[in-house]
Amino acid sequence: MPEPTSKATPEPIPGPTPEPAPGPALELRGVTAGYDRRTPVLHGASLTVGDGEAVGLLGPSGCGKSTLARVAALLHRPRAGTVRLAGRTAYGFRHRAPRELRTTVGVVFQQPRLAADPRLTLADLIAEPLRATGRRAEVPGRLPALAASVGLGGDLLARRPHEVSDGQLQRACLARALVLRPRLLVCDEMTAMLDASTTAALVAAVEEYRREHGAALLAVGHDRMLLERWCDRTVDFEALLPR
């Protein structure tokens, strides 16, 4: 009788090599920054916001948390330290930052009237980043749904900033921050000047966006109760500084 032959087990076909994880949404390491070279506001601050994580940054007025938020959003160049977004080190700030890096961050400031061009309608305010980045064709398809998601509709979009309330203008500023679908949203005292109902509506809009797109959040404020209810974790500003 012939001996049975054993069949060689076929080698598995190699699949695609998984891409390396891009890293946390935000990493700040040893950041020193300010507006007067002799007296910087920040000295060696470090903070990490994980991919998809919501972090609340708590601190009193004047402590430097807004300066840190501006550094994180690539709007202010630090004197020292490293800023990394999704694993990429930032070497330029403001308009010197590469567009593909700059547009990964959306920012909402405390005072909407200082952040909005008074000549623009709310519709043009929201669409401004799309037009500035050569994506004008997306405006008709994106604007109505985005405006509705933050509670704007009807004739409000045709009005200018002086014709709407602070809460309505801040809704438009939030929509503008979301229009490029950022991976990280920085909210710097976004609700400090708003009533409770508008605050709840804006927080709900941010969370709906985060659920849909998996975005991370850095929420800066001085209201501990709000930040602890809103965020995955809350960090005291002093904890970011070296001992």
Tab-separated table of C-alpha atoms in Angstrom:
chain	number	residue	atom	x	y	z
A	1	MET	CA	0.000	0.000	0.000
A	2	PRO	CA	1.389	3.425	-0.838
A	3	GLU	CA	2.041	5.677	2.091
A	4	PRO	CA	-0.470	8.545	2.418
A	5	THR	CA	0.882	11.835	1.267
A	6	SER	CA	0.482	14.846	3.499
A	7	LYS	CA	-0.825	18.016	1.929
A	8	ALA	CA	1.206	21.084	2.671
A	9	THR	CA	-0.758	23.710	4.551
A	10	PRO	CA	-0.975	26.801	2.345
A	11	GLU	CA	0.626	29.909	3.736
A	12	PRO	CA	-1.839	32.674	4.573
A	13	ILE	CA	-2.025	35.492	2.090
A	14	PRO	CA	-0.666	38.604	3.763
A	15	GLY	CA	-3.229	41.363	4.142
A	16	PRO	CA	-2.617	45.074	3.877
A	17	THR	CA	-0.200	46.513	6.387
A	18	PRO	CA	-2.182	48.516	8.937
A	19	GLU	CA	-1.405	52.206	8.975
A	20	PRO	CA	0.291	53.454	12.135
A	21	ALA	CA	-1.926	55.290	14.578
A	22	PRO	CA	-1.664	59.028	13.900
A	23	GLY	CA	-1.274	59.861	17.573
A	24	PRO	CA	-3.335	61.971	19.984
A	25	ALA	CA	-5.473	64.760	18.593
A	26	LEU	CA	-3.351	67.293	20.518
A	27	GLU	CA	-0.017	67.202	22.316
A	28	LEU	CA	1.494	70.262	23.968
A	29	ARG	CA	4.930	69.769	25.502
A	30	GLY	CA	6.775	72.401	27.530
A	31	VAL	CA	4.906	75.321	25.973
A	32	THR	CA	6.046	78.800	27.004
A	33	ALA	CA	4.057	81.633	25.453
A	34	GLY	CA	2.836	85.162	25.994
A	35	TYR	CA	2.515	88.587	24.437
A	36	ASP	CA	5.432	90.283	26.183
A	37	ARG	CA	8.816	88.600	25.792
A	38	ARG	CA	9.830	89.688	29.283
A	39	THR	CA	6.759	88.259	31.027
A	40	PRO	CA	5.331	85.144	29.305
A	41	VAL	CA	1.903	83.994	30.464
A	42	LEU	CA	2.741	80.285	30.198
A	43	HIS	CA	5.870	78.557	31.475
A	44	GLY	CA	6.428	74.976	30.334
A	45	ALA	CA	2.774	73.866	30.075
A	46	SER	CA	2.047	70.323	28.839
A	47	LEU	CA	-1.293	68.755	27.877
A	48	THR	CA	-2.526	65.788	25.840
A	49	VAL	CA	-5.994	65.348	24.332
A	50	GLY	CA	-6.523	61.841	23.033
A	51	ASP	CA	-8.129	61.052	19.701
A	52	GLY	CA	-11.891	61.504	20.202
A	53	GLU	CA	-11.451	62.589	23.834
A	54	ALA	CA	-13.142	65.577	25.476
A	55	VAL	CA	-10.921	67.433	27.940
A	56	GLY	CA	-12.017	70.381	30.061
A	57	LEU	CA	-9.351	72.934	30.999
A	58	LEU	CA	-10.363	74.740	34.171
A	59	GLY	CA	-8.799	77.908	35.526
A	60	PRO	CA	-9.506	81.446	36.756
A	61	SER	CA	-9.519	84.487	34.495
A	62	GLY	CA	-6.045	85.679	33.556
A	63	CYS	CA	-4.235	82.413	34.307
A	64	GLY	CA	-3.202	81.824	30.675
A	65	LYS	CA	-5.653	79.137	29.597
A	66	SER	CA	-6.917	81.173	26.628
A	67	THR	CA	-3.335	81.719	25.469
A	68	LEU	CA	-2.808	77.967	25.655
A	69	ALA	CA	-5.985	77.446	23.607
A	70	ARG	CA	-4.708	79.833	20.928
A	71	VAL	CA	-1.396	77.972	20.788
A	72	ALA	CA	-3.273	74.666	20.436
A	73	ALA	CA	-5.285	76.124	17.542
A	74	LEU	CA	-2.092	77.348	15.803
A	75	LEU	CA	-3.170	80.967	16.263
A	76	HIS	CA	-0.285	82.015	18.516
A	77	ARG	CA	3.358	81.029	18.193
A	78	PRO	CA	4.900	79.829	21.466
A	79	ARG	CA	8.343	81.004	22.534
A	80	ALA	CA	9.319	77.456	23.420
A	81	GLY	CA	7.844	73.971	23.402
A	82	THR	CA	6.237	71.585	20.918
A	83	VAL	CA	2.729	71.466	19.436
A	84	ARG	CA	1.599	68.260	17.723
A	85	LEU	CA	-1.753	67.694	16.021
A	86	ALA	CA	-2.681	64.093	15.192
A	87	GLY	CA	0.972	63.127	15.461
A	88	ARG	CA	2.278	65.940	13.259
A	89	THR	CA	4.562	68.606	14.677
A	90	ALA	CA	3.524	72.177	13.924
A	91	TYR	CA	6.338	74.362	12.614
A	92	GLY	CA	4.217	77.306	11.491
A	93	PHE	CA	1.453	79.296	13.132
A	94	ARG	CA	-1.416	81.428	11.895
A	95	HIS	CA	-1.165	81.758	8.102
A	96	ARG	CA	2.301	80.204	8.088
A	97	ALA	CA	0.854	76.867	9.235
A	98	PRO	CA	0.248	74.367	6.413
A	99	ARG	CA	-3.393	74.478	5.363
A	100	GLU	CA	-3.905	70.732	5.806
A	101	LEU	CA	-2.760	71.042	9.425
A	102	ARG	CA	-4.436	74.364	10.191
A	103	THR	CA	-7.816	73.118	9.009
A	104	THR	CA	-7.779	70.106	11.355
A	105	VAL	CA	-8.651	72.488	14.222
A	106	GLY	CA	-11.886	74.403	14.673
A	107	VAL	CA	-12.076	77.234	17.199
A	108	VAL	CA	-14.939	79.024	18.979
A	109	PHE	CA	-14.041	82.096	21.041
A	110	GLN	CA	-15.753	83.653	24.047
A	111	GLN	CA	-16.868	86.895	22.400
A	112	PRO	CA	-18.551	86.257	19.047
A	113	ARG	CA	-18.747	89.942	18.115
A	114	LEU	CA	-14.953	90.192	18.173
A	115	ALA	CA	-14.643	87.035	16.089
A	116	ALA	CA	-17.182	87.889	13.373
A	117	ASP	CA	-16.786	90.259	10.425
A	118	PRO	CA	-19.682	92.739	10.843
A	119	ARG	CA	-20.001	93.095	7.064
A	120	LEU	CA	-20.908	89.433	6.502
A	121	THR	CA	-24.304	87.816	6.788
A	122	LEU	CA	-24.488	84.771	9.053
A	123	ALA	CA	-24.626	82.569	5.948
A	124	ASP	CA	-21.425	84.116	4.588
A	125	LEU	CA	-19.809	83.887	8.033
A	126	ILE	CA	-20.431	80.139	8.169
A	127	ALA	CA	-19.314	79.594	4.564
A	128	GLU	CA	-16.173	81.727	4.875
A	129	PRO	CA	-13.723	78.834	5.589
A	130	LEU	CA	-15.015	76.840	2.609
A	131	ARG	CA	-14.504	79.772	0.274
A	132	ALA	CA	-11.089	80.560	1.752
A	133	THR	CA	-9.892	76.999	1.134
A	134	GLY	CA	-11.144	76.753	-2.448
A	135	ARG	CA	-14.231	74.678	-1.649
A	136	ARG	CA	-16.857	77.210	-2.668
A	137	ALA	CA	-18.816	74.558	-4.594
A	138	GLU	CA	-19.635	72.790	-1.313
A	139	VAL	CA	-21.457	75.768	0.180
A	140	PRO	CA	-24.979	75.121	-1.188
A	141	GLY	CA	-24.910	71.478	-0.118
A	142	ARG	CA	-23.392	71.976	3.309
A	143	LEU	CA	-24.755	75.255	4.623
A	144	PRO	CA	-28.465	74.487	5.255
A	145	ALA	CA	-27.908	71.286	7.240
A	146	LEU	CA	-25.012	72.731	9.216
A	147	ALA	CA	-26.960	75.879	10.110
A	148	ALA	CA	-29.913	73.758	11.201
A	149	SER	CA	-27.653	71.596	13.387
A	150	VAL	CA	-26.757	74.647	15.504
A	151	GLY	CA	-30.307	76.003	15.602
A	152	LEU	CA	-30.183	78.628	12.852
A	153	GLY	CA	-32.824	78.865	10.166
A	154	GLY	CA	-35.386	81.060	8.502
A	155	ASP	CA	-34.303	84.602	7.788
A	156	LEU	CA	-31.527	84.556	10.415
A	157	LEU	CA	-28.917	83.467	7.869
A	158	ALA	CA	-29.544	86.615	5.837
A	159	ARG	CA	-28.910	88.908	8.805
A	160	ARG	CA	-25.657	90.553	9.834
A	161	PRO	CA	-24.093	90.337	13.307
A	162	HIS	CA	-25.644	93.594	14.573
A	163	GLU	CA	-29.090	92.245	13.683
A	164	VAL	CA	-28.919	89.121	15.871
A	165	SER	CA	-28.380	88.308	19.541
A	166	ASP	CA	-25.096	87.142	21.061
A	167	GLY	CA	-26.481	83.607	21.281
A	168	GLN	CA	-27.520	83.542	17.625
A	169	LEU	CA	-24.154	84.919	16.554
A	170	GLN	CA	-22.318	82.345	18.653
A	171	ARG	CA	-24.355	79.601	16.960
A	172	ALA	CA	-23.080	80.891	13.616
A	173	CYS	CA	-19.501	80.989	14.942
A	174	LEU	CA	-19.823	77.366	16.057
A	175	ALA	CA	-21.115	76.368	12.621
A	176	ARG	CA	-18.158	78.182	11.044
A	177	ALA	CA	-15.775	76.228	13.289
A	178	LEU	CA	-17.349	72.933	12.194
A	179	VAL	CA	-17.729	73.588	8.480
A	180	LEU	CA	-14.328	72.101	7.530
A	181	ARG	CA	-15.024	69.022	9.685
A	182	PRO	CA	-12.091	69.501	12.092
A	183	ARG	CA	-10.580	66.625	13.994
A	184	LEU	CA	-10.104	68.820	17.081
A	185	LEU	CA	-12.505	71.484	18.336
A	186	VAL	CA	-11.230	74.156	20.733
A	187	CYS	CA	-13.980	75.975	22.650
A	188	ASP	CA	-12.507	78.896	24.591
A	189	GLU	CA	-15.181	80.027	27.086
A	190	MET	CA	-17.705	79.406	24.299
A	191	THR	CA	-20.739	79.712	26.582
A	192	ALA	CA	-19.489	82.252	29.134
A	193	MET	CA	-21.712	85.072	27.816
A	194	LEU	CA	-24.803	82.957	27.068
A	195	ASP	CA	-27.934	81.962	28.960
A	196	ALA	CA	-28.561	78.412	30.163
A	197	SER	CA	-30.803	77.336	27.265
A	198	THR	CA	-28.368	78.550	24.596
A	199	THR	CA	-25.475	76.940	26.464
A	200	ALA	CA	-27.293	73.606	26.487
A	201	ALA	CA	-28.095	73.893	22.772
A	202	LEU	CA	-24.498	74.640	21.784
A	203	VAL	CA	-23.081	71.855	23.948
A	204	ALA	CA	-25.595	69.454	22.375
A	205	ALA	CA	-24.549	70.573	18.877
A	206	VAL	CA	-20.874	69.998	19.705
A	207	GLU	CA	-21.598	66.536	21.091
A	208	GLU	CA	-23.682	65.581	18.055
A	209	TYR	CA	-20.789	66.600	15.808
A	210	ARG	CA	-18.331	64.606	17.923
A	211	ARG	CA	-20.525	61.501	17.814
A	212	GLU	CA	-20.790	61.731	14.032
A	213	HIS	CA	-17.139	62.496	13.265
A	214	GLY	CA	-15.195	61.162	16.261
A	215	ALA	CA	-13.636	64.568	16.908
A	216	ALA	CA	-11.729	65.517	20.041
A	217	LEU	CA	-12.591	68.532	22.193
A	218	LEU	CA	-10.619	70.969	24.326
A	219	ALA	CA	-13.155	73.005	26.295
A	220	VAL	CA	-11.650	75.935	28.200
A	221	GLY	CA	-13.608	77.571	31.003
A	222	HIS	CA	-14.013	78.461	34.660
A	223	ASP	CA	-17.314	76.659	35.306
A	224	ARG	CA	-16.266	73.382	36.919
A	225	MET	CA	-19.779	71.928	36.952
A	226	LEU	CA	-20.272	72.502	33.225
A	227	LEU	CA	-16.871	71.097	32.265
A	228	GLU	CA	-17.225	68.016	34.454
A	229	ARG	CA	-20.655	67.232	33.010
A	230	TRP	CA	-19.526	67.899	29.444
A	231	CYS	CA	-16.054	66.350	29.246
A	232	ASP	CA	-14.464	62.954	29.766
A	233	ARG	CA	-12.020	64.524	32.212
A	234	THR	CA	-11.289	67.957	33.615
A	235	VAL	CA	-7.788	69.306	34.239
A	236	ASP	CA	-6.895	72.231	36.487
A	237	PHE	CA	-4.653	74.672	34.670
A	238	GLU	CA	-2.011	74.591	37.410
A	239	ALA	CA	-1.597	70.847	36.868
A	240	LEU	CA	-0.217	71.563	33.380
A	241	LEU	CA	2.738	73.531	34.703
A	242	PRO	CA	6.028	72.035	35.912
A	243	ARG	CA	6.424	71.674	39.654
